[in-house]
Amino acid sequence: MTLTDLHTHILPGVDDGAKDLEASLEILRKQKKSGVERVALTSHFYPMREELQDFLDRRQRAYEELLYAWDVDTMPQLRLGAEVHYSSSIADMDLRKLSLAQSDYLLVELSDTMVPAHIEQVLKIILSQGITPILAHVERCAYFMEDPSKLLHLIELGALAQITTRALHNKRRQKFAEICLQKNVAQIIASDVHGIWELKTGLGALKESLSGGTIERAEAFARAVWDNTPLPVFEPEPIKRKLFGYA
Ligand SMILES: [Fe+2]
């Protein structure tokens, strides 16, 4: 099985990920060696700090620099995307310019600590444009950990949720990340890699350690997003919070 990584910070010098071309190439070679054949380049975009066109121009320049050095035999296929930081203003933006290879999917990063204002209405507006929001690293969001029904509600509206590979090795987040995948409340696993050191817990490493078809199921979702084809059928189930974990 080959893998698809839909959340990475590999474009050189665009955000807090790969700092230069050399770092980008090193990450890509390592990804390919571990079985990752498709990589979305999802640089951070903060709508409150930067104009959309300025971000797109910076991203394009870095992409061209990377493509010039890219090698078909030793590196995965690449597509442009973005990790769009949530603000209610994104409902008014031309989100196709930020979606994964101008597909019908958009990676959206929510606040870790505060339930985002108007989240339900904004997600509905995005969905009404035929774009499916993928909520990035939901295992980090304290309000979802506290009350998983809040996340379930957004998934039932039509959003997808992504878990980061290193959360599955992290004491504080592992239980919540695992139960989200088990209950189909999260569907996608991605590395969110910023530097080569993070690939120790990347997708390729996870392939060896995760059992029970989890990685295969997550790959089926990631592949559908990559190909912009219908998603596997899934039924999210409620997660109950217990004193020391979830059920
Ligand atoms: Fe990220």
mmCIF file with all atom_site columns, C-alpha atoms in Angstrom, residues 1-3 34-36 38 207 215-217 219-220:
data_model
loop_
_atom_site.group_PDB
_atom_site.id
_atom_site.type_symbol
_atom_site.label_atom_id
_atom_site.label_alt_id
_atom_site.label_comp_id
_atom_site.label_asym_id
_atom_site.label_entity_id
_atom_site.label_seq_id
_atom_site.pdbx_PDB_ins_code
_atom_site.Cartn_x
_atom_site.Cartn_y
_atom_site.Cartn_z
_atom_site.occupancy
_atom_site.B_iso_or_equiv
_atom_site.pdbx_formal_charge
_atom_site.auth_seq_id
_atom_site.auth_comp_id
_atom_site.auth_asym_id
_atom_site.auth_atom_id
_atom_site.pdbx_PDB_model_num
ATOM 1  C CA . MET A 1 1   ? 0.000  0.000  0.000  1.00 0.00 ? 1   MET A CA 1
ATOM 2  C CA . THR A 1 2   ? 1.271  3.464  -0.850 1.00 0.00 ? 2   THR A CA 1
ATOM 3  C CA . LEU A 1 3   ? 0.311  6.484  1.236  1.00 0.00 ? 3   LEU A CA 1
ATOM 4  C CA . SER A 1 34  ? 8.760  5.350  3.822  1.00 0.00 ? 34  SER A CA 1
ATOM 5  C CA . GLY A 1 35  ? 6.015  4.646  1.280  1.00 0.00 ? 35  GLY A CA 1
ATOM 6  C CA . VAL A 1 36  ? 4.413  8.084  0.920  1.00 0.00 ? 36  VAL A CA 1
ATOM 7  C CA . ARG A 1 38  ? 1.479  11.633 -2.740 1.00 0.00 ? 38  ARG A CA 1
ATOM 8  C CA . LYS A 1 207 ? 2.066  1.898  8.737  1.00 0.00 ? 207 LYS A CA 1
ATOM 9  C CA . ILE A 1 215 ? -4.194 3.130  8.253  1.00 0.00 ? 215 ILE A CA 1
ATOM 10 C CA . GLU A 1 216 ? -5.825 1.421  5.272  1.00 0.00 ? 216 GLU A CA 1
ATOM 11 C CA . ARG A 1 217 ? -9.147 3.092  6.034  1.00 0.00 ? 217 ARG A CA 1
ATOM 12 C CA . GLU A 1 219 ? -5.625 6.062  3.242  1.00 0.00 ? 219 GLU A CA 1
ATOM 13 C CA . ALA A 1 220 ? -8.893 5.301  1.414  1.00 0.00 ? 220 ALA A CA 1
#
